[in-house]
PDB file of C-alpha atoms in Angstrom:
ATOM      1  CA  MET A   1      -0.150 150.387  17.746  1.00 48.00           C
ATOM      2  CA  ARG A   2      -1.086 147.512  20.534  1.00 47.00           C
ATOM      3  CA  LYS A   3       1.068 144.603  19.107  1.00 47.00           C
ATOM      4  CA  PRO A   4      -1.806 141.253  19.055  1.00 52.00           C
ATOM      5  CA  MET A   5      -1.273 138.402  22.173  1.00 47.00           C
ATOM      6  CA  ILE A   6      -2.481 134.753  22.271  1.00 45.00           C
ATOM      7  CA  ALA A   7      -3.913 133.490  24.983  1.00 44.00           C
ATOM      8  CA  CYS A   8      -2.931 130.601  26.151  1.00 39.00           C
ATOM      9  CA  GLY A   9      -6.505 129.574  28.460  1.00 36.00           C
ATOM     10  CA  THR A  10      -4.278 129.839  31.962  1.00 32.00           C
ATOM     11  CA  GLY A  11      -3.591 133.977  33.118  1.00 33.00           C
ATOM     12  CA  PHE A  12      -0.247 133.719  31.874  1.00 31.00           C
ATOM     13  CA  ARG A  13       0.827 134.695  28.226  1.00 36.00           C
ATOM     14  CA  LEU A  14       4.247 134.567  28.136  1.00 31.00           C
ATOM     15  CA  PRO A  15       6.981 134.967  25.635  1.00 30.00           C
ATOM     16  CA  ILE A  16       6.466 131.516  24.096  1.00 28.00           C
ATOM     17  CA  ALA A  17       6.323 131.287  20.876  1.00 33.00           C
ATOM     18  CA  LEU A  18       3.547 128.620  19.553  1.00 35.00           C
ATOM     19  CA  ALA A  19       5.682 126.261  17.232  1.00 34.00           C
ATOM     20  CA  GLY A  20       3.702 125.558  13.914  1.00 36.00           C
ATOM     21  CA  SER A  21       1.677 127.710  14.205  1.00 35.00           C
ATOM     22  CA  ASP A  22       0.477 129.558  11.044  1.00 35.00           C
ATOM     23  CA  PHE A  23      -0.281 132.594  12.748  1.00 34.00           C
ATOM     24  CA  ILE A  24       3.720 132.368  15.292  1.00 30.00           C
ATOM     25  CA  MET A  25       3.522 135.140  17.762  1.00 31.00           C
ATOM     26  CA  VAL A  26       5.783 135.752  21.028  1.00 29.00           C
ATOM     27  CA  GLN A  27       3.347 135.863  24.002  1.00 34.00           C
ATOM     28  CA  TYR A  28       3.392 139.012  26.852  1.00 30.00           C
ATOM     29  CA  LEU A  29       3.654 138.430  29.581  1.00 26.00           C
ATOM     30  CA  SER A  30       0.053 140.322  30.604  1.00 33.00           C
ATOM     31  CA  ARG A  31      -0.238 142.887  33.061  1.00 32.00           C
ATOM     32  CA  PHE A  32      -3.181 141.390  34.318  1.00 30.00           C
ATOM     33  CA  LEU A  33      -3.806 138.149  36.719  1.00 29.00           C
ATOM     34  CA  TYR A  34      -7.544 136.068  35.701  1.00 35.00           C
ATOM     35  CA  ARG A  35      -8.628 136.154  39.104  1.00 35.00           C
ATOM     36  CA  GLY A  36     -11.809 134.010  39.778  1.00 39.00           C
ATOM     37  CA  GLU A  37     -13.789 137.204  41.780  1.00 41.00           C
ATOM     38  CA  ALA A  38     -13.006 139.312  38.128  1.00 41.00           C
ATOM     39  CA  THR A  39     -16.147 141.238  37.350  1.00 43.00           C
ATOM     40  CA  VAL A  40     -17.540 142.494  33.707  1.00 43.00           C
ATOM     41  CA  ALA A  41     -16.690 146.289  34.178  1.00 46.00           C
ATOM     42  CA  MET A  42     -16.256 148.475  31.149  1.00 91.00           C
ATOM     43  CA  ILE A  43     -16.968 146.097  28.278  1.00 96.00           C
ATOM     44  CA  LYS A  44     -21.044 145.638  28.128  1.00 97.00           C
ATOM     45  CA  ALA A  45     -21.230 143.275  24.239  1.00 98.00           C
ATOM     46  CA  VAL A  46     -19.879 141.023  22.747  1.00 98.00           C
ATOM     47  CA  VAL A  47     -20.638 140.640  19.041  1.00 98.00           C
ATOM     48  CA  PHE A  48     -19.687 137.562  16.958  1.00 98.00           C
ATOM     49  CA  ASP A  49     -19.715 136.859  13.203  1.00 98.00           C
ATOM     50  CA  PHE A  50     -21.081 133.287  11.891  1.00 97.00           C
ATOM     51  CA  ASP A  51     -19.555 131.787   9.057  1.00 93.00           C
ATOM     52  CA  GLY A  52     -16.229 130.726   9.639  1.00 93.00           C
ATOM     53  CA  THR A  53     -16.439 131.489  13.508  1.00 97.00           C
ATOM     54  CA  ILE A  54     -19.069 129.913  14.956  1.00 97.00           C
ATOM     55  CA  LEU A  55     -19.465 127.817  12.427  1.00 95.00           C
ATOM     56  CA  ASP A  56     -16.388 126.348   9.755  1.00 91.00           C
ATOM     57  CA  THR A  57     -18.810 126.496   7.024  1.00 89.00           C
ATOM     58  CA  GLU A  58     -15.462 128.162   4.979  1.00 84.00           C
ATOM     59  CA  THR A  59     -13.974 125.268   4.631  1.00 86.00           C
ATOM     60  CA  VAL A  60     -16.753 123.695   3.381  1.00 87.00           C
ATOM     61  CA  ALA A  61     -17.358 126.003   0.623  1.00 82.00           C
ATOM     62  CA  TYR A  62     -13.899 125.637  -0.437  1.00 87.00           C
ATOM     63  CA  GLU A  63     -14.203 122.114  -0.545  1.00 85.00           C
ATOM     64  CA  ALA A  64     -17.245 121.762  -2.294  1.00 86.00           C
ATOM     65  CA  VAL A  65     -16.130 124.446  -4.624  1.00 86.00           C
ATOM     66  CA  ASN A  66     -12.441 122.945  -5.312  1.00 86.00           C
ATOM     67  CA  GLY A  67     -14.471 119.761  -5.752  1.00 84.00           C
ATOM     68  CA  VAL A  68     -16.191 121.508  -8.969  1.00 88.00           C
ATOM     69  CA  PHE A  69     -12.331 122.358 -10.470  1.00 88.00           C
ATOM     70  CA  ARG A  70     -11.510 118.472  -9.147  1.00 88.00           C
ATOM     71  CA  GLU A  71     -13.992 117.998 -11.743  1.00 89.00           C
ATOM     72  CA  ARG A  72     -12.721 119.676 -14.443  1.00 89.00           C
ATOM     73  CA  GLY A  73      -9.474 118.618 -13.555  1.00 88.00           C
ATOM     74  CA  HIS A  74      -7.888 121.342 -11.638  1.00 89.00           C
ATOM     75  CA  GLU A  75      -6.883 122.771  -8.473  1.00 85.00           C
ATOM     76  CA  LEU A  76      -8.642 125.579  -6.480  1.00 87.00           C
ATOM     77  CA  PRO A  77      -5.090 127.256  -4.470  1.00 84.00           C
ATOM     78  CA  LEU A  78      -5.931 128.216  -1.092  1.00 81.00           C
ATOM     79  CA  ASP A  79      -4.373 131.251  -1.489  1.00 79.00           C
ATOM     80  CA  LYS A  80      -7.642 132.534  -4.244  1.00 79.00           C
ATOM     81  CA  TRP A  81      -9.998 131.909  -1.625  1.00 77.00           C
ATOM     82  CA  THR A  82      -8.638 133.143   1.790  1.00 74.00           C
ATOM     83  CA  GLY A  83      -9.339 136.586  -0.138  1.00 69.00           C
ATOM     84  CA  ALA A  84     -12.608 136.535  -0.409  1.00 66.00           C
ATOM     85  CA  ILE A  85     -13.644 134.991   2.949  1.00 71.00           C
ATOM     86  CA  GLY A  86     -15.951 136.842   5.723  1.00 59.00           C
ATOM     87  CA  THR A  87     -17.021 138.853   2.346  1.00 67.00           C
ATOM     88  CA  LEU A  88     -19.912 138.946   0.016  1.00 64.00           C
ATOM     89  CA  GLY A  89     -18.978 139.140  -3.992  1.00 63.00           C
ATOM     90  CA  GLY A  90     -14.858 138.722  -3.394  1.00 65.00           C
ATOM     91  CA  PHE A  91     -14.284 135.643  -5.696  1.00 73.00           C
ATOM     92  CA  ASP A  92     -15.812 134.326  -8.521  1.00 82.00           C
ATOM     93  CA  GLY A  93     -15.055 130.673  -9.414  1.00 80.00           C
ATOM     94  CA  CYS A  94     -16.749 130.132 -12.710  1.00 85.00           C
ATOM     95  CA  SER A  95     -14.699 132.831 -13.845  1.00 85.00           C
ATOM     96  CA  GLU A  96     -11.901 131.753 -12.237  1.00 83.00           C
ATOM     97  CA  LEU A  97     -12.547 127.516 -13.396  1.00 83.00           C
ATOM     98  CA  SER A  98     -12.540 129.209 -17.102  1.00 86.00           C
ATOM     99  CA  ALA A  99      -8.977 130.951 -17.184  1.00 84.00           C
ATOM    100  CA  CYS A 100      -7.631 127.170 -15.798  1.00 87.00           C
ATOM    101  CA  THR A 101      -9.576 125.591 -18.472  1.00 85.00           C
ATOM    102  CA  GLY A 102      -9.432 128.038 -21.361  1.00 87.00           C
ATOM    103  CA  GLN A 103     -12.756 126.735 -21.509  1.00 89.00           C
ATOM    104  CA  SER A 104     -15.509 129.330 -20.991  1.00 89.00           C
ATOM    105  CA  VAL A 105     -17.566 127.453 -18.084  1.00 88.00           C
ATOM    106  CA  GLU A 106     -21.277 127.570 -17.717  1.00 90.00           C
ATOM    107  CA  ARG A 107     -22.066 129.867 -15.041  1.00 90.00           C
ATOM    108  CA  GLU A 108     -25.450 127.930 -14.951  1.00 91.00           C
ATOM    109  CA  TRP A 109     -23.754 124.857 -14.333  1.00 91.00           C
ATOM    110  CA  PHE A 110     -21.085 125.572 -12.423  1.00 88.00           C
ATOM    111  CA  ASP A 111     -23.837 127.338  -9.381  1.00 89.00           C
ATOM    112  CA  ALA A 112     -25.679 124.444  -9.713  1.00 91.00           C
ATOM    113  CA  ARG A 113     -22.801 121.964  -9.266  1.00 90.00           C
ATOM    114  CA  PHE A 114     -21.595 124.444  -6.435  1.00 86.00           C
ATOM    115  CA  GLY A 115     -25.207 123.760  -4.756  1.00 86.00           C
ATOM    116  CA  GLU A 116     -25.458 119.976  -5.121  1.00 90.00           C
ATOM    117  CA  LEU A 117     -21.816 119.724  -3.379  1.00 90.00           C
ATOM    118  CA  TYR A 118     -21.809 122.488  -0.601  1.00 85.00           C
ATOM    119  CA  ALA A 119     -26.113 121.305   0.250  1.00 86.00           C
ATOM    120  CA  GLY A 120     -24.489 117.913   0.538  1.00 86.00           C
ATOM    121  CA  MET A 121     -22.345 119.067   3.898  1.00 85.00           C
ATOM    122  CA  VAL A 122     -22.746 122.035   5.302  1.00 86.00           C
ATOM    123  CA  HIS A 123     -25.971 121.016   6.966  1.00 84.00           C
ATOM    124  CA  GLN A 124     -23.637 118.093   9.386  1.00 84.00           C
ATOM    125  CA  VAL A 125     -21.297 121.020  10.080  1.00 91.00           C
ATOM    126  CA  PRO A 126     -20.598 121.136  13.924  1.00 92.00           C
ATOM    127  CA  LEU A 127     -20.450 124.498  16.273  1.00 96.00           C
ATOM    128  CA  LEU A 128     -16.856 125.222  16.440  1.00 96.00           C
ATOM    129  CA  PRO A 129     -15.155 123.912  19.385  1.00 97.00           C
ATOM    130  CA  GLY A 130     -15.602 126.312  22.339  1.00 97.00           C
ATOM    131  CA  ILE A 131     -18.590 128.513  20.662  1.00 98.00           C
ATOM    132  CA  ARG A 132     -21.499 127.199  23.657  1.00 98.00           C
ATOM    133  CA  ASP A 133     -19.371 127.694  26.170  1.00 98.00           C
ATOM    134  CA  ALA A 134     -18.522 131.606  24.953  1.00 98.00           C
ATOM    135  CA  LEU A 135     -22.314 132.319  24.496  1.00 98.00           C
ATOM    136  CA  GLU A 136     -23.339 130.111  27.763  1.00 98.00           C
ATOM    137  CA  GLU A 137     -20.773 132.760  29.581  1.00 98.00           C
ATOM    138  CA  ALA A 138     -21.451 136.327  27.703  1.00 98.00           C
ATOM    139  CA  LYS A 139     -24.797 135.469  29.266  1.00 97.00           C
ATOM    140  CA  ARG A 140     -24.125 134.644  32.605  1.00 97.00           C
ATOM    141  CA  LEU A 141     -21.832 137.594  32.907  1.00 96.00           C
ATOM    142  CA  GLY A 142     -25.022 139.825  31.320  1.00 96.00           C
ATOM    143  CA  LEU A 143     -22.983 140.600  28.890  1.00 98.00           C
ATOM    144  CA  ALA A 144     -25.186 141.921  25.718  1.00 98.00           C
ATOM    145  CA  VAL A 145     -24.629 139.314  22.691  1.00 98.00           C
ATOM    146  CA  GLY A 146     -24.560 140.443  18.919  1.00 98.00           C
ATOM    147  CA  LEU A 147     -24.227 138.475  15.643  1.00 98.00           C
ATOM    148  CA  ALA A 148     -22.694 140.532  12.546  1.00 98.00           C
ATOM    149  CA  THR A 149     -22.788 138.535   9.430  1.00 97.00           C
ATOM    150  CA  SER A 150     -22.308 138.954   5.730  1.00 95.00           C
ATOM    151  CA  SER A 151     -24.665 136.409   5.164  1.00 92.00           C
ATOM    152  CA  TYR A 152     -27.985 137.110   4.610  1.00 94.00           C
ATOM    153  CA  ARG A 153     -30.829 136.185   7.484  1.00 96.00           C
ATOM    154  CA  ALA A 154     -32.151 133.190   5.206  1.00 91.00           C
ATOM    155  CA  TRP A 155     -29.186 131.451   5.260  1.00 87.00           C
ATOM    156  CA  ILE A 156     -27.965 131.036   9.084  1.00 93.00           C
ATOM    157  CA  GLU A 157     -31.780 130.969  10.247  1.00 95.00           C
ATOM    158  CA  PRO A 158     -31.528 126.777   9.310  1.00 91.00           C
ATOM    159  CA  HIS A 159     -28.847 126.786  10.839  1.00 93.00           C
ATOM    160  CA  LEU A 160     -29.315 128.729  14.123  1.00 96.00           C
ATOM    161  CA  ASP A 161     -32.941 126.779  14.593  1.00 95.00           C
ATOM    162  CA  ARG A 162     -30.511 123.927  13.635  1.00 93.00           C
ATOM    163  CA  LEU A 163     -28.104 124.193  16.806  1.00 95.00           C
ATOM    164  CA  ASP A 164     -30.895 126.195  19.069  1.00 97.00           C
ATOM    165  CA  LEU A 165     -28.291 129.463  18.937  1.00 98.00           C
ATOM    166  CA  HIS A 166     -31.073 131.891  19.099  1.00 97.00           C
ATOM    167  CA  ARG A 167     -31.641 131.929  22.535  1.00 97.00           C
ATOM    168  CA  TYR A 168     -28.271 133.592  23.202  1.00 98.00           C
ATOM    169  CA  PHE A 169     -28.445 136.616  20.653  1.00 98.00           C
ATOM    170  CA  ASP A 170     -29.916 139.799  21.542  1.00 98.00           C
ATOM    171  CA  VAL A 171     -29.597 141.218  17.833  1.00 98.00           C
ATOM    172  CA  ILE A 172     -29.284 139.418  14.612  1.00 98.00           C
ATOM    173  CA  HIS A 173     -28.150 141.751  11.852  1.00 98.00           C
ATOM    174  CA  THR A 174     -27.279 140.196   8.623  1.00 98.00           C
ATOM    175  CA  ALA A 175     -26.654 141.199   5.008  1.00 96.00           C
ATOM    176  CA  ASP A 176     -29.926 142.131   4.277  1.00 97.00           C
ATOM    177  CA  ASP A 177     -29.549 144.703   7.546  1.00 98.00           C
ATOM    178  CA  VAL A 178     -26.914 147.188   5.177  1.00 97.00           C
ATOM    179  CA  GLU A 179     -25.649 148.353   1.774  1.00 97.00           C
ATOM    180  CA  ARG A 180     -22.334 147.729   2.010  1.00 96.00           C
ATOM    181  CA  VAL A 181     -21.319 144.444   4.077  1.00 95.00           C
ATOM    182  CA  LYS A 182     -17.854 143.386   5.953  1.00 96.00           C
ATOM    183  CA  PRO A 183     -15.402 144.631   5.816  1.00 95.00           C
ATOM    184  CA  ASP A 184     -17.542 147.981   5.591  1.00 97.00           C
ATOM    185  CA  PRO A 185     -18.286 148.951   9.477  1.00 98.00           C
ATOM    186  CA  ALA A 186     -21.825 149.215   8.789  1.00 98.00           C
ATOM    187  CA  LEU A 187     -23.181 145.928  10.180  1.00 98.00           C
ATOM    188  CA  TYR A 188     -20.748 146.462  13.217  1.00 98.00           C
ATOM    189  CA  ARG A 189     -21.813 149.983  13.667  1.00 98.00           C
ATOM    190  CA  LEU A 190     -25.738 149.046  13.362  1.00 98.00           C
ATOM    191  CA  ALA A 191     -25.273 145.944  15.663  1.00 98.00           C
ATOM    192  CA  VAL A 192     -23.902 148.081  18.536  1.00 98.00           C
ATOM    193  CA  ARG A 193     -26.840 150.466  17.792  1.00 98.00           C
ATOM    194  CA  SER A 194     -28.926 147.512  19.069  1.00 98.00           C
ATOM    195  CA  LEU A 195     -27.377 146.648  21.666  1.00 98.00           C
ATOM    196  CA  GLY A 196     -27.173 150.044  23.472  1.00 98.00           C
ATOM    197  CA  VAL A 197     -23.828 150.330  23.768  1.00 98.00           C
ATOM    198  CA  GLU A 198     -21.181 152.451  22.742  1.00 97.00           C
ATOM    199  CA  PRO A 199     -18.299 150.660  20.007  1.00 97.00           C
ATOM    200  CA  GLY A 200     -15.094 150.948  22.684  1.00 96.00           C
ATOM    201  CA  GLU A 201     -18.034 148.888  24.462  1.00 97.00           C
ATOM    202  CA  ALA A 202     -17.843 146.075  22.711  1.00 98.00           C
ATOM    203  CA  VAL A 203     -15.529 143.184  21.581  1.00 98.00           C
ATOM    204  CA  ALA A 204     -16.119 141.549  18.343  1.00 98.00           C
ATOM    205  CA  ILE A 205     -15.085 138.009  17.420  1.00 98.00           C
ATOM    206  CA  GLU A 206     -13.904 136.874  13.915  1.00 98.00           C
ATOM    207  CA  ASP A 207     -11.993 134.870  11.662  1.00 95.00           C
ATOM    208  CA  SER A 208     -11.146 137.013   8.808  1.00 93.00           C
ATOM    209  CA  LEU A 209      -9.532 140.295   8.061  1.00 94.00           C
ATOM    210  CA  HIS A 210     -12.605 141.664   6.424  1.00 93.00           C
ATOM    211  CA  GLY A 211     -14.381 140.853   9.385  1.00 96.00           C
ATOM    212  CA  LEU A 212     -11.243 142.259  11.818  1.00 97.00           C
ATOM    213  CA  ARG A 213     -11.111 145.479   9.251  1.00 97.00           C
ATOM    214  CA  ALA A 214     -15.317 145.839   9.681  1.00 98.00           C
ATOM    215  CA  ALA A 215     -15.398 145.033  13.285  1.00 98.00           C
ATOM    216  CA  LYS A 216     -12.127 147.998  13.891  1.00 98.00           C
ATOM    217  CA  GLY A 217     -13.613 150.586  11.503  1.00 98.00           C
ATOM    218  CA  ALA A 218     -16.508 150.233  13.949  1.00 98.00           C
ATOM    219  CA  GLY A 219     -14.409 151.310  16.624  1.00 97.00           C
ATOM    220  CA  LEU A 220     -14.591 147.951  18.711  1.00 98.00           C
ATOM    221  CA  TYR A 221     -12.209 145.540  19.835  1.00 97.00           C
ATOM    222  CA  GLY A 222     -11.474 142.754  18.380  1.00 98.00           C
ATOM    223  CA  ILE A 223     -10.827 139.211  18.626  1.00 98.00           C
ATOM    224  CA  VAL A 224      -9.528 136.832  16.219  1.00 98.00           C
ATOM    225  CA  VAL A 225     -10.190 133.057  16.723  1.00 97.00           C
ATOM    226  CA  PRO A 226      -8.395 131.242  12.963  1.00 95.00           C
ATOM    227  CA  ASN A 227     -10.088 128.972  11.461  1.00 91.00           C
ATOM    228  CA  ALA A 228      -8.702 126.351   8.987  1.00 87.00           C
ATOM    229  CA  MET A 229      -8.895 128.454   5.979  1.00 86.00           C
ATOM    230  CA  THR A 230      -7.804 131.570   7.834  1.00 90.00           C
ATOM    231  CA  ALA A 231      -4.962 130.374   9.576  1.00 90.00           C
ATOM    232  CA  GLY A 232      -1.942 131.681   7.868  1.00 88.00           C
ATOM    233  CA  LEU A 233      -3.600 134.864   7.490  1.00 89.00           C
ATOM    234  CA  ASP A 234      -1.995 138.023   9.431  1.00 93.00           C
ATOM    235  CA  PHE A 235      -3.927 139.117  12.029  1.00 96.00           C
ATOM    236  CA  SER A 236      -1.750 141.765  13.125  1.00 96.00           C
ATOM    237  CA  GLU A 237      -4.409 144.843  13.331  1.00 96.00           C
ATOM    238  CA  ALA A 238      -6.221 142.418  15.549  1.00 97.00           C
ATOM    239  CA  ASP A 239      -6.451 143.163  19.501  1.00 97.00           C
ATOM    240  CA  LEU A 240      -6.010 139.935  20.331  1.00 97.00           C
ATOM    241  CA  VAL A 241      -5.618 136.286  18.996  1.00 97.00           C
ATOM    242  CA  VAL A 242      -6.362 132.827  20.124  1.00 97.00           C
ATOM    243  CA  PRO A 243      -5.956 129.735  17.969  1.00 96.00           C
ATOM    244  CA  THR A 244      -9.508 128.698  19.462  1.00 96.00           C
ATOM    245  CA  LEU A 245     -12.108 128.966  22.079  1.00 97.00           C
ATOM    246  CA  ASP A 246     -12.303 125.886  22.927  1.00 97.00           C
ATOM    247  CA  GLY A 247     -10.908 126.006  26.913  1.00 95.00           C
ATOM    248  CA  GLN A 248     -10.796 130.106  26.978  1.00 94.00           C
ATOM    249  CA  LYS A 249     -12.741 131.625  29.663  1.00 95.00           C
ATOM    250  CA  LEU A 250     -14.585 134.783  28.153  1.00 95.00           C
ATOM    251  CA  GLU A 251     -14.182 136.768  31.455  1.00 95.00           C
ATOM    252  CA  MET A 252     -10.618 136.430  30.646  1.00 94.00           C
ATOM    253  CA  LEU A 253     -10.477 137.336  27.242  1.00 94.00           C
ATOM    254  CA  VAL A 254     -12.039 140.794  27.555  1.00 93.00           C
ATOM    255  CA  ALA A 255     -10.104 141.557  31.576  1.00 91.00           C
ATOM    256  CA  ARG A 256      -7.620 143.316  29.827  1.00 88.00           C
ATOM    257  CA  TRP A 257     -10.334 146.202  28.265  1.00 91.00           C
ATOM    258  CA  ASN A 258     -11.426 146.354  32.453  1.00 84.00           C
ATOM    259  CA  GLU A 259      -8.609 147.375  34.363  1.00 68.00           C
TER     260      GLU A 259
END
């Protein structure tokens, strides 16, 4: 299996460890250098995840559920939360809090309190750094652009409207469109089919292991951009890992598959 690389914002990937990073890896000298005249040839589409990739809603969700735990005198360990990122139903906060307290926690109360805390924070969350630039560049390069998310459409639509993102996406597929969400590859299979490209002609941009495995299972290349919640996970299955999209050239990131 090809080892993932970490792009450094230049044409080179040098053998330098990123000290202080939760995903320290050794960079390898690329077989290619970025040239301004480069054009996208083989890669025809890019498919973005939503939560944690476009918006860091995952940090907000963790802070909200942890807020409920703190009200009952407990702290939710981060590793309990990160395993559920990128899918639906992967973590039962109410049952976990009941186990911590040794008392039955009313689910209706838990859900309502979590919803209050979450709603108070999430509607102010900005785009993650570099996302709009990447979307703009994808359109400029003539790439088809898709969105594949394990969230429901009713959840993402207000954010897409608020941040004026609809115009960037040729197709949007959500949990409403499939029987199984990530890590099942159904969402990505549906996305590339809707975009009219082969899986090997598309790159997925993800932040979670569930999302990465869904993309790879569907036959796409996988770029991972970890966020604060997922930076400590093992993304050795990824084709490429970048610490942020801020300052990156999408054309350069996909150039390794356009030789």
